[in-house]
XYZ file of C-alpha atoms in Angstrom:
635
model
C 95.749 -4.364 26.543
C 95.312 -1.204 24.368
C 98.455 0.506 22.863
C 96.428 3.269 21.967
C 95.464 6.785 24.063
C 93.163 9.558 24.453
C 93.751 12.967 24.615
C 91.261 16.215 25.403
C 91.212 19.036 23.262
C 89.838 22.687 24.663
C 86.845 22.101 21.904
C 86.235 18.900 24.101
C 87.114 16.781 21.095
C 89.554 13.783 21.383
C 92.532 13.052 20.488
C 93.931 9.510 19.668
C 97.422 8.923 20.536
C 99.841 5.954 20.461
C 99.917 4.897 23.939
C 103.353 7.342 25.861
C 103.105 9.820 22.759
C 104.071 13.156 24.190
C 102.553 17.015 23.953
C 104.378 16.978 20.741
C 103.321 14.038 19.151
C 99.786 15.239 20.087
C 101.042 18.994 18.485
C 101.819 16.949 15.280
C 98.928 14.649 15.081
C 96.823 18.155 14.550
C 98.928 19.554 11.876
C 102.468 20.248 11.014
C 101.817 24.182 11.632
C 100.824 23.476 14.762
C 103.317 21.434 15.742
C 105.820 23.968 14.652
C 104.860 26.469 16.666
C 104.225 24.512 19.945
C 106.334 25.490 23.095
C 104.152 24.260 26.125
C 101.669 21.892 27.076
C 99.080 22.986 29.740
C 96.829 20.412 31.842
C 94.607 20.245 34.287
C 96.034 23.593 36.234
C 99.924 22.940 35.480
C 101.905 23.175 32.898
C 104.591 20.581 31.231
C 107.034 20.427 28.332
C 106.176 19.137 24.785
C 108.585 16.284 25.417
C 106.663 14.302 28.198
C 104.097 11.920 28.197
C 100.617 12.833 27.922
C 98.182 10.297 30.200
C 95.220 8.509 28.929
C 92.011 10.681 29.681
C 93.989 13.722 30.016
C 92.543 17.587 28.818
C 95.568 19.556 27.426
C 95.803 23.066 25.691
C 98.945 23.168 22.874
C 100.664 27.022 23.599
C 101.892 27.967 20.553
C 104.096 31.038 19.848
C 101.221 32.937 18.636
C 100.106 32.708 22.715
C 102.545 36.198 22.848
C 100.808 37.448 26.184
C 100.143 34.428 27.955
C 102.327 34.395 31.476
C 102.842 30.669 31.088
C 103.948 30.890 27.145
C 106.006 33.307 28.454
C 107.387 31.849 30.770
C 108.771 28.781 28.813
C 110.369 31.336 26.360
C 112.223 32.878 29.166
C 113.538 29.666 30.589
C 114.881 28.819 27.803
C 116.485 32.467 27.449
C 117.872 32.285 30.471
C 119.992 28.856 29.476
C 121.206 30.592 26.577
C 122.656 33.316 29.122
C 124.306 30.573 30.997
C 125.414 29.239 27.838
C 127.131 32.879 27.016
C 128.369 33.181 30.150
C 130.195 29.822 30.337
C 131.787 30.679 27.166
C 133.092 34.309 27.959
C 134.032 33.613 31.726
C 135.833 30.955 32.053
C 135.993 29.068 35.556
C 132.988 30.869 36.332
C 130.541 28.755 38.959
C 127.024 28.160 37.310
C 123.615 28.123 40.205
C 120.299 28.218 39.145
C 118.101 30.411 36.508
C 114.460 30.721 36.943
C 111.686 32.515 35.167
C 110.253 35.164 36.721
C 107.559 37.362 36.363
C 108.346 39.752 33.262
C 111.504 37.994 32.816
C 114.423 35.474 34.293
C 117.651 35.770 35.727
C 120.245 33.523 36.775
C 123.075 33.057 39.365
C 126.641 32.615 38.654
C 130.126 32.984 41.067
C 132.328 35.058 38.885
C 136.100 34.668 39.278
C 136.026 38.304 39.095
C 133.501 40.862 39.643
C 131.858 42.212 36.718
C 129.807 45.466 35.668
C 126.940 46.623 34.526
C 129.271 47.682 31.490
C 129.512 43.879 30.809
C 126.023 42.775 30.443
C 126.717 44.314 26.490
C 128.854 41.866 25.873
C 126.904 38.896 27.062
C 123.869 40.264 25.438
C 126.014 40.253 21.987
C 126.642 36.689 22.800
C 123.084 35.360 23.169
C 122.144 37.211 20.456
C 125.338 35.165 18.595
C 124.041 31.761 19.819
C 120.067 32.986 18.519
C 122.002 33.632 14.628
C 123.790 30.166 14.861
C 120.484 28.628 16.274
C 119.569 25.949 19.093
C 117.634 23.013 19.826
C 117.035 21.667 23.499
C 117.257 18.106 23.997
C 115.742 16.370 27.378
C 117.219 13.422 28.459
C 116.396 11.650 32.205
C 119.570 10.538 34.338
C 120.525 9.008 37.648
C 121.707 11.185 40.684
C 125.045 9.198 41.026
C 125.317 9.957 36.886
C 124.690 13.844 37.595
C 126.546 14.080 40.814
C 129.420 12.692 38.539
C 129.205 14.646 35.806
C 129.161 18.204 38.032
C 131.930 17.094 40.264
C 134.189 16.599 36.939
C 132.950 19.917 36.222
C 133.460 21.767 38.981
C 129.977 22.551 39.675
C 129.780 22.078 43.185
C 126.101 24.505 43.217
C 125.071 21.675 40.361
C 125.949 19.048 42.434
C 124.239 19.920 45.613
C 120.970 20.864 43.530
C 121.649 17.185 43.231
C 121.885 15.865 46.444
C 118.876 18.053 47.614
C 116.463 16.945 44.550
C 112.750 15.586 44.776
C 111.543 13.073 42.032
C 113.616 12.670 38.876
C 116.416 14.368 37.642
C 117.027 15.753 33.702
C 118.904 17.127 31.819
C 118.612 19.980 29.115
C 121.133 20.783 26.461
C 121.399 23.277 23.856
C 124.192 23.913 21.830
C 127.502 22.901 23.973
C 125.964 23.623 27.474
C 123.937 21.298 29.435
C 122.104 21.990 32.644
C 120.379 20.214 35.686
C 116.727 21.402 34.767
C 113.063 20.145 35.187
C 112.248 22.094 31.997
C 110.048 22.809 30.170
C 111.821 24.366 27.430
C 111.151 25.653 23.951
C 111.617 22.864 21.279
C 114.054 25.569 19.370
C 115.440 28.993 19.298
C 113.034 30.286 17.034
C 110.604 31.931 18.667
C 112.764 34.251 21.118
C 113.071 37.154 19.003
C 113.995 39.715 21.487
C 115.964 39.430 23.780
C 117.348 42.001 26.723
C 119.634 41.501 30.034
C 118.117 44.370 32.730
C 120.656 44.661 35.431
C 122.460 43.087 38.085
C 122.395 42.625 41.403
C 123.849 40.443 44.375
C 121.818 37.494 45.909
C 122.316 34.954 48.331
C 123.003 31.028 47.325
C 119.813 29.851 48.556
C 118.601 33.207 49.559
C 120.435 32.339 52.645
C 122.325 35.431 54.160
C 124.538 32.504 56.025
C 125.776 31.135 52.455
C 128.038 32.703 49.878
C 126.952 35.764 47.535
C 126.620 35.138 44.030
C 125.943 37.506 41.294
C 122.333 37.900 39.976
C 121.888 39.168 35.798
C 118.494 40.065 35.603
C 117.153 40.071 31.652
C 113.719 39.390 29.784
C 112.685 37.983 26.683
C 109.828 38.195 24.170
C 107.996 36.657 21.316
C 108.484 39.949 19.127
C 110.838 43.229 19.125
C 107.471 45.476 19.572
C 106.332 43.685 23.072
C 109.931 44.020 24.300
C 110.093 47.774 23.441
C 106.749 48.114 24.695
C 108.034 46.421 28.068
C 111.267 48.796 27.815
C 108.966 52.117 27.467
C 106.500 50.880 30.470
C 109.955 49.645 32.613
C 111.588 53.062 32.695
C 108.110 54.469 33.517
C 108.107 52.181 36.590
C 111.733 53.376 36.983
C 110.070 57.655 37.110
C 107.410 56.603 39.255
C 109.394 54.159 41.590
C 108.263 54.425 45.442
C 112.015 54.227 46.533
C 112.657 57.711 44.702
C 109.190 59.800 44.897
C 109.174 58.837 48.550
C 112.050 60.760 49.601
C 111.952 63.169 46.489
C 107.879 64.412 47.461
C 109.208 64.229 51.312
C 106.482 61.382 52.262
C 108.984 58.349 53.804
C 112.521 56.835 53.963
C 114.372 53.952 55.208
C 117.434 53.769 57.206
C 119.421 50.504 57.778
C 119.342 51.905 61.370
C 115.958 50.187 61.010
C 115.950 47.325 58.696
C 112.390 47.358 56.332
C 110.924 49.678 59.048
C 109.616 52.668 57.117
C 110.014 56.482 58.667
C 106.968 58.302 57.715
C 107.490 61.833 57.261
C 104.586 64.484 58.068
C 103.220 64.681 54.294
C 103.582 60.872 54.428
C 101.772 60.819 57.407
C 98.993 62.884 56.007
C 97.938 60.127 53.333
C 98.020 57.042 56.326
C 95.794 59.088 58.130
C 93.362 59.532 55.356
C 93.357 55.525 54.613
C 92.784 54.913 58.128
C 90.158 57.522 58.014
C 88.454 55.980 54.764
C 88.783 52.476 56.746
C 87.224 53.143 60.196
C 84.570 54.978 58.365
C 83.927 52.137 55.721
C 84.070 49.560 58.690
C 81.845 51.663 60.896
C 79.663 51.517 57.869
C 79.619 48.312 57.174
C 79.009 46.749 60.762
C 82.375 46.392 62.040
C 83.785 47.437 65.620
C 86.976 48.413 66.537
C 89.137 46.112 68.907
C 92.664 46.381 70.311
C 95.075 43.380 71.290
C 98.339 42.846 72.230
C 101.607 43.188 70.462
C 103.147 39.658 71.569
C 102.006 36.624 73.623
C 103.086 33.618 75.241
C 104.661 30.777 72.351
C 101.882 28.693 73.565
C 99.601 30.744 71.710
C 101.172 30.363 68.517
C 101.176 26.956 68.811
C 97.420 26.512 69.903
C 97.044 28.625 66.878
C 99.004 26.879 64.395
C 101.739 29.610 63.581
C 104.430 28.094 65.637
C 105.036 24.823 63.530
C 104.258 26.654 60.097
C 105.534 30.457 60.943
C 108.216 30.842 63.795
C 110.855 31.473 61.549
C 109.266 34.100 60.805
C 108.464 35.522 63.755
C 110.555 37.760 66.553
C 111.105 36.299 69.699
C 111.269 37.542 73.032
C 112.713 36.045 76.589
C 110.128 36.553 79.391
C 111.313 35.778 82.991
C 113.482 32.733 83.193
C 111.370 30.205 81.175
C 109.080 32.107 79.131
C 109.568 33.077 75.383
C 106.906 35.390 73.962
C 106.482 36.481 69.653
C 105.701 39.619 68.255
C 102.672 39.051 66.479
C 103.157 38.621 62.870
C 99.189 38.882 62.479
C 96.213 39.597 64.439
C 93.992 36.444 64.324
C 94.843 34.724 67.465
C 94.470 37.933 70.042
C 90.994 37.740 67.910
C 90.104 34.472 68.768
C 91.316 35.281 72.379
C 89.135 38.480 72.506
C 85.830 36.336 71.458
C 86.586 33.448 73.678
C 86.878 35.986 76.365
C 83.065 35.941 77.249
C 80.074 34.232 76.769
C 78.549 34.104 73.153
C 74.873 33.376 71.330
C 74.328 33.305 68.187
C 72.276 36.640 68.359
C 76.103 38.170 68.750
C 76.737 36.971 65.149
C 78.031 38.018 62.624
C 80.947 39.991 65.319
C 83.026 41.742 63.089
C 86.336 42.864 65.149
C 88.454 45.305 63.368
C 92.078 46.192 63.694
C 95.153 48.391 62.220
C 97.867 47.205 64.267
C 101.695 47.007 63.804
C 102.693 43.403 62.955
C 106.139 41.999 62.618
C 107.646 39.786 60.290
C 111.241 38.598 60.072
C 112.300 38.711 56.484
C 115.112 38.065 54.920
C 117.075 41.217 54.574
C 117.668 40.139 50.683
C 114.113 40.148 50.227
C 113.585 43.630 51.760
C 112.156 46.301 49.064
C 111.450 49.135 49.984
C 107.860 49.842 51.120
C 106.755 46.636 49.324
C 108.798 44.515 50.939
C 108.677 45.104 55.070
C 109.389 43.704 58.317
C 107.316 46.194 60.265
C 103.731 46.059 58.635
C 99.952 47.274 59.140
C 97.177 45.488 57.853
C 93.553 46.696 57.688
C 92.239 43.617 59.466
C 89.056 42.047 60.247
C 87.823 38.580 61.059
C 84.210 38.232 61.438
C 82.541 35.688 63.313
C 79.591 33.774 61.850
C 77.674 31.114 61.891
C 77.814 28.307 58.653
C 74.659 29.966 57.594
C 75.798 33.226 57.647
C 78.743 32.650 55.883
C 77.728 33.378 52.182
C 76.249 37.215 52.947
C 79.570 37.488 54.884
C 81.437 36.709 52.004
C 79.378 38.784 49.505
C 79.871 41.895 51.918
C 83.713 41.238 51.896
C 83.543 41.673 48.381
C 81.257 44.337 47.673
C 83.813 45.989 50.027
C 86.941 45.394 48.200
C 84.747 46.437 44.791
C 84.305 49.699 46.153
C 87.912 50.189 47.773
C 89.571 48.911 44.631
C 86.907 51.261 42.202
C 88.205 54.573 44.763
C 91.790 53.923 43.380
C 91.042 53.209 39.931
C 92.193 49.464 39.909
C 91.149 46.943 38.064
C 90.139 43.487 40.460
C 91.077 40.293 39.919
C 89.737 37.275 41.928
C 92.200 33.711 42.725
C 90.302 31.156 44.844
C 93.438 29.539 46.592
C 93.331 25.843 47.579
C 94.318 23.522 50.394
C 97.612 23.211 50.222
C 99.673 20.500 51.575
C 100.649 21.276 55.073
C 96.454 21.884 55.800
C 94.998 21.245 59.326
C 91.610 19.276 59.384
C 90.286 17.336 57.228
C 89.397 16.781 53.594
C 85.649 17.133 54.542
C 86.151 20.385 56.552
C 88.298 21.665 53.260
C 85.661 20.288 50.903
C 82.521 22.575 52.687
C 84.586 25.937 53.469
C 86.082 26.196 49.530
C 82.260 25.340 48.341
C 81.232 28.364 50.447
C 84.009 30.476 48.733
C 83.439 29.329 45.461
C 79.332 29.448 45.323
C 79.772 33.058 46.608
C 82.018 34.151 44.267
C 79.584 32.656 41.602
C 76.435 34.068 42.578
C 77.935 37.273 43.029
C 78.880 36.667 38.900
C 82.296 37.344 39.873
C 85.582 36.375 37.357
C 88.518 34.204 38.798
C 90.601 31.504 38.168
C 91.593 28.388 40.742
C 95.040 28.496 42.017
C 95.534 25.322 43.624
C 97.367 24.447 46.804
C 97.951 28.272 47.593
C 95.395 28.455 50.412
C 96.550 28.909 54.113
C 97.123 26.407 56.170
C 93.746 26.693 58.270
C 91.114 27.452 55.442
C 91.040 28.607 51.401
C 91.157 31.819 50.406
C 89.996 34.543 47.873
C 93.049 36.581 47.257
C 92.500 40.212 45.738
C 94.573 41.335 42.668
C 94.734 44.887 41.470
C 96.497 45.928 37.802
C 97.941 49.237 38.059
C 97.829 52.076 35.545
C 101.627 50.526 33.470
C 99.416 47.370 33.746
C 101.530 46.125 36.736
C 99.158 43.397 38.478
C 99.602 43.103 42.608
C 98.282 40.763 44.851
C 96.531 42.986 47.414
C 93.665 41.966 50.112
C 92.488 38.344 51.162
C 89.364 37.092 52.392
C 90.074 33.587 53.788
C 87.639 30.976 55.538
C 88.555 29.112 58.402
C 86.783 26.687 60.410
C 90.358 24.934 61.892
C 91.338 27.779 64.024
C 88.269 28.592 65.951
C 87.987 24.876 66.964
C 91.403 25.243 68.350
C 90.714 27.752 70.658
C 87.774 26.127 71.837
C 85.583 29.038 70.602
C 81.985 28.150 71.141
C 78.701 30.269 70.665
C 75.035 29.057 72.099
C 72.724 28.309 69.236
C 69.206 29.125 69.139
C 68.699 24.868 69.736
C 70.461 25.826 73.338
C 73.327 23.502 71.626
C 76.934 24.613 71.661
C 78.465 25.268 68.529
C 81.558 26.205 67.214
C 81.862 29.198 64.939
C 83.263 29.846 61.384
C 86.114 32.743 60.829
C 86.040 34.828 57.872
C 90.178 36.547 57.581
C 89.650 39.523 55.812
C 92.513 42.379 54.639
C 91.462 44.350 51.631
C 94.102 46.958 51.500
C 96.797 44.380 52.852
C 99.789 45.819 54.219
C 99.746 49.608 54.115
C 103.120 50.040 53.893
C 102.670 47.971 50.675
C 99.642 49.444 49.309
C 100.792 53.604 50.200
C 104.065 52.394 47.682
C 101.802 50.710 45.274
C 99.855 54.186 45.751
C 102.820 56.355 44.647
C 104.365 54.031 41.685
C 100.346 54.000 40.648
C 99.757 57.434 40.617
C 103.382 58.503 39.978
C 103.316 60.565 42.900
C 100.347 62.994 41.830
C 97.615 61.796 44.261
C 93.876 62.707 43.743
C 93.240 65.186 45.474
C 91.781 63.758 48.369
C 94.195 61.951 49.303
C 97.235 64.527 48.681
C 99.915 65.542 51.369
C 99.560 69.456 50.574
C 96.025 70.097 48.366
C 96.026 74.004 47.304
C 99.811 76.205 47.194
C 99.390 79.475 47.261
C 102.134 82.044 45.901
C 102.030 85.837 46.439
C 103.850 87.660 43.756
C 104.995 90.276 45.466
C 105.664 91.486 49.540
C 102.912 93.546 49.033
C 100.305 90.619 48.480
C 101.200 88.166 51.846
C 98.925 89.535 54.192
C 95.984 88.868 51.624
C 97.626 85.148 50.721
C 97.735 84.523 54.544
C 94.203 85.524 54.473
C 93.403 83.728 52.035
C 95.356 80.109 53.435
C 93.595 81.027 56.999
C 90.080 80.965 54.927
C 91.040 77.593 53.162
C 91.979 75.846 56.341
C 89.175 76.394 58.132
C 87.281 74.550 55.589
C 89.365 72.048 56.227
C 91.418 71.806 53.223
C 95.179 71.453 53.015
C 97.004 74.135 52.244
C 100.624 76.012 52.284
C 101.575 79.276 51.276
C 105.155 79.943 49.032
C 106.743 83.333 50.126
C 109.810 82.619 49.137
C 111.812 85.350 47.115
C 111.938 83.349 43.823
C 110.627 84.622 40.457
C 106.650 83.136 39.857
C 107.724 80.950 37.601
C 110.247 79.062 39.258
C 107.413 78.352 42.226
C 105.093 77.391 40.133
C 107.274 74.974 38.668
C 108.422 74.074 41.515
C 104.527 73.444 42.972
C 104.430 71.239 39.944
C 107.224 69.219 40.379
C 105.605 68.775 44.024
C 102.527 67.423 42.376
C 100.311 70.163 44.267
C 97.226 69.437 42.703
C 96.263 73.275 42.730
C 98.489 76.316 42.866
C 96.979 79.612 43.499
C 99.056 82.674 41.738
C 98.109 86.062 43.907
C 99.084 89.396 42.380
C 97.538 92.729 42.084
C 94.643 91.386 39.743
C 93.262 88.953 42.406
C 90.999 88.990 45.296
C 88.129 86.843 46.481
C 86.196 87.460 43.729
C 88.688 86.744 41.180
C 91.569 84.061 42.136
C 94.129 82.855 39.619
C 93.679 79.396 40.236
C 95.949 76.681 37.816
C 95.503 72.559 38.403
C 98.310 70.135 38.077
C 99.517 69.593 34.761
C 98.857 73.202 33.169
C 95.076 73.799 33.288
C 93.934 77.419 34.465
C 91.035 79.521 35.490
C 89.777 82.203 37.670
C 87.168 81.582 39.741
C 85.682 83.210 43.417
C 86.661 82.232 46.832
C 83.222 80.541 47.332
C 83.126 78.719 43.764
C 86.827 77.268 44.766
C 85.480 76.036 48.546
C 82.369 74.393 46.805
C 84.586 72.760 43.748
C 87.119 71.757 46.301
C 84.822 70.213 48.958
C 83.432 67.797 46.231
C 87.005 66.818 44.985
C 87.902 66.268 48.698
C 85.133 63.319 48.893
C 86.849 60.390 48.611
């Protein structure tokens, strides 16, 4: 038997190891540099730390810290940050109650029960104690123990969160330690200190043990860490940004939409908010009327048996609001639209001359979340999707596809968002078999490859009833968000008993193509307003031209004038108030009007005063302004 191992390299050169040598022996077997500056070990789609195993046969990838921008180098710097906050913590709070500490995406935070409250004012003092434990230095150390051995050592502690992180774990249990603090962790972790060079704790906030409303309330201390001082002030500059342009403030401020815990994560749109919905439901019947698609209306709830025909009972009904019916009936809100779908096609006869049927629908869909979980527009129990799900035959499936992305190139192109493609997986909890799996992600895959399209494999992320492409757009701070989906589903149809007549007079059952581009529209209008910071193209702005007499004398012209403007179908409001010029004009700014029309004794329809958002002016005629305006109003 062969004590010796093989290893492959990105350059798909190999590696020979002593047979159990780990990601770090492999680091040092290329060169001591390299094996300095290793922090991660990524294989075949995951990623583990330097300090386990490699397998025979196996292709790796060494992250080093010069891999500054990669999410999963990253990551394994913040972990290992966010130990050296509990380690801080620990040390200046005594008897306080450690939970867990995760990295997340641009950062890490983790949970602790305080024997006291503490403030914002505090997180100084922390942060002057991790940067303490960076100037003394720290190693981590893995080491593999029993769950009686843990349990033990976290009882003696007082660590009852510890201990039932214990009782509830999967697979093995280990251990990390740095300095005088060790934790229950599956890693990885850096090797050393070394490479975190900034360091900064963001805020706090209260969270659930668990995220369980039902369990005790711990506090939360958000922070985020880097590989250099520059990429953390560049983070800082882009995070207060996010903090100017931050849907929960413009919404209100601009007069577009607020919440009220009258109405838990159920938006109130206000008349200007109103104004942009209706022109994204305009641009979507439009597009879909376009593109082949018909317009369909079903139900808000239905009877539980059709969520369990469906398959959303056993995998979704926590989710879902239920409603008595009569003495033994129980009905759901509909969390999504595909089942009155399926219903609405299996309500007549079909041939395969009625494919591809596109149904299309904007309804309201309801989800019970979590009310820690509930931000803002983003984060909703009260949603709208723009939702399709075509109908097609297996060889009709590909030009399907392709037309489901041509259509989320052009939405995505409108808003000036950059696309990303993610094939998702089966995951686990599937229905059907490997087979069915097998031909429906081959159908998403070859299309997304013929059309020359970029993406990257996330496995085990599909849904349960079929793979998915799932849409990700990077906003202007370079924010990325996971938007539309076009999924493929051959489980749910088959359900249903959906069957179409062939053109062999056979019976046959049809494929499903679930298709959201925009997503939720809550979502995407709050995406819209942190994107654009409020200042929407002008298209798609709440109020489109302001126009500001200077003086009593001039209204009856400006009313004129906003009378001519509207009936070409543009919109428009006139200031009259009896404030200087300048403090309206400011004030149309601050509104993010994208044009303001100053009318004084100078002007008239030859000759308007005419100033765009942000400071440009001009003068230009009545009909020059209607002809410029009607081709910014194009979306």
């Amino acid at each position: 038997m062969s004590d010796r191992m093989k290893v492959v390299l990105p350059d798909n050169s190999e590696l020979e190891l002593p047979d159990g040598a780990t990601g770090l022996d492999a680091a040092r077997a290329i060169g001591p540099k390299l094996a300095e500056q290793a922090v991660l070990v990524r294989s075949n789609g995951r990623v583990q730390d330097l300090r386990l195993p490699l397998e025979d046969g196996e292709r790796i990838q060494l992250l080093t810290t010069r891999d500054t921008s990669d999410p999963d180098a990253l990551a394994v710097l913040r972990h290992s940050a966010a130990h050296l906050l509990a380690e801080a913590v620990r040390r200046l709070y005594p008897g306080v109650k450690i939970a867990i500490g995760p990295p997340i995406e641009n950062g890490f935070y983790y949970d602790f029960e305080f024997p006291e409250p503490i403030r914002d004012d505090d997180l100084e003092r922390i942060e002057a104690e991790i940067r303490r434990e960076l100037e003394e230095g720290r190693e981590w150390t893995r080491e593999e123990v029993s769950a009686d051995e843990a349990r033990r050592r976290f009882e003696a502690e007082g660590e009852p969160y510890k201990v039932e992180l214990v009782d509830t774990a999967d697979g093995p249990i280990s251990f990390y330690t740095q300095g005088d603090f060790t934790d229950l962790c599956r890693g990885p972790h850096l090797q050393n200190s070394q490479p975190i060079k900034a360091i900064k704790l963001t805020g706090l906030a209260g969270a659930y043990w668990r995220g369980d409303e039902r369990n005790r309330q711990l506090t939360r201390i958000y922070g985020t860490a880097f590989y250099s001082q520059a990429d953390l002030d560049a983070y800082l500059e882009r995070l207060e940004e996010a903090r100017k342009r931050d849907h929960r403030r413009l919404g209100p401020q601009l007069d577009l939409v607020h919440l009220d815990d009258h109405a838990p994560g159920m938006p109130f749109w206000h008349p200007k908010g109103m104004v942009i919905w209706n022109a994204l439901e305009d641009l979507r019947r439009r597009e879909n009327l376009r593109r082949g698609y018909v317009e369909v209306k079903t139900p808000l709830m239905y009877d539980t048996d059709v969520w369990k025909t469906s398959g959303h009972w056993e995998k979704f009904r926590d989710e879902m609001f239920l409603v008595p019916y009569g003495e033994d009936r129980q009905l759901g809100l509909k969390p999504m639209n595909c089942p009155g779908h399926m219903l609405l096609f299996g309500s007549d006869l079909r041939s395969y001359r009625d494919l591809p049927l596109r149904y299309a629908e904007s309804s309201t869909l309801h989800r019970d979340e979590r009310a820690g979980v509930l931000l803002g527009l983003l984060r909703v129990q009260h949603i709208t999707q723009d939702d399709a799900h075509i109908f097609c035959s297996a060889e009709q499936i590909e030009e399907e596809i392709f037309g489901c992305l041509d259509y989320a190139a052009f939405l995505y192109d409108l808003f000036g968002m950059e696309a990303r493609f993610e094939l998702s997986t089966r995951p686990e909890n599937k229905l059907g078999t490997d087979e069915e799996w097998d031909f429906t992600e081959d159908a998403l895959r070859a299309a997304l490859e013929r059309r020359g399209i970029a993406y990257v494999v996330n496995e085990g992320d599909g849904a349960f009833y079929g793979p998915k492409i799932d849409l990700h757009m990077t906003d202007v701070l370079g924010r990325s968000w996971q938007m539309g989906t076009i999924q493929l589903d051959s489980q749910m149809p088959a359900r249903f008993g959906l069957r179409y007549q062939g053109a062999d007079n056979e019976e046959h059952t049809p494929y499903v193509i679930h298709r959201a581009l925009l997503g939720s529209l809550e979502r995407f209008i709050g995406i819209l307003i942190e994107h654009y910071g409020g200042a929407f193209p002008f298209w798609l702005a709440p109020v489109q031209v302001r126009v500001i007499p200077v003086g009593e004398d001039h209204r009856a012209a400006v009313q004129e004038l906003r009378d001519r403007l509207a009936a070409a179908g543009f919109r428009v409001e006139v200031d009259e108030r009896d404030e200087t010029v300048g403090k309206r004009i400011r004030e149309a700014e601050l509104a993010k009007v994208p044009k303001t029309i100053v009318y004084g004794d100078r002007e008239s329809t030859e000759s308007l005063a005419v100033r765009d958002r942000g400071g440009g002016q001009s003068r230009a005629s009545l009909d020059e302004l209607l002809s410029e305006l009607g081709e910014l109003a194009r979306p």
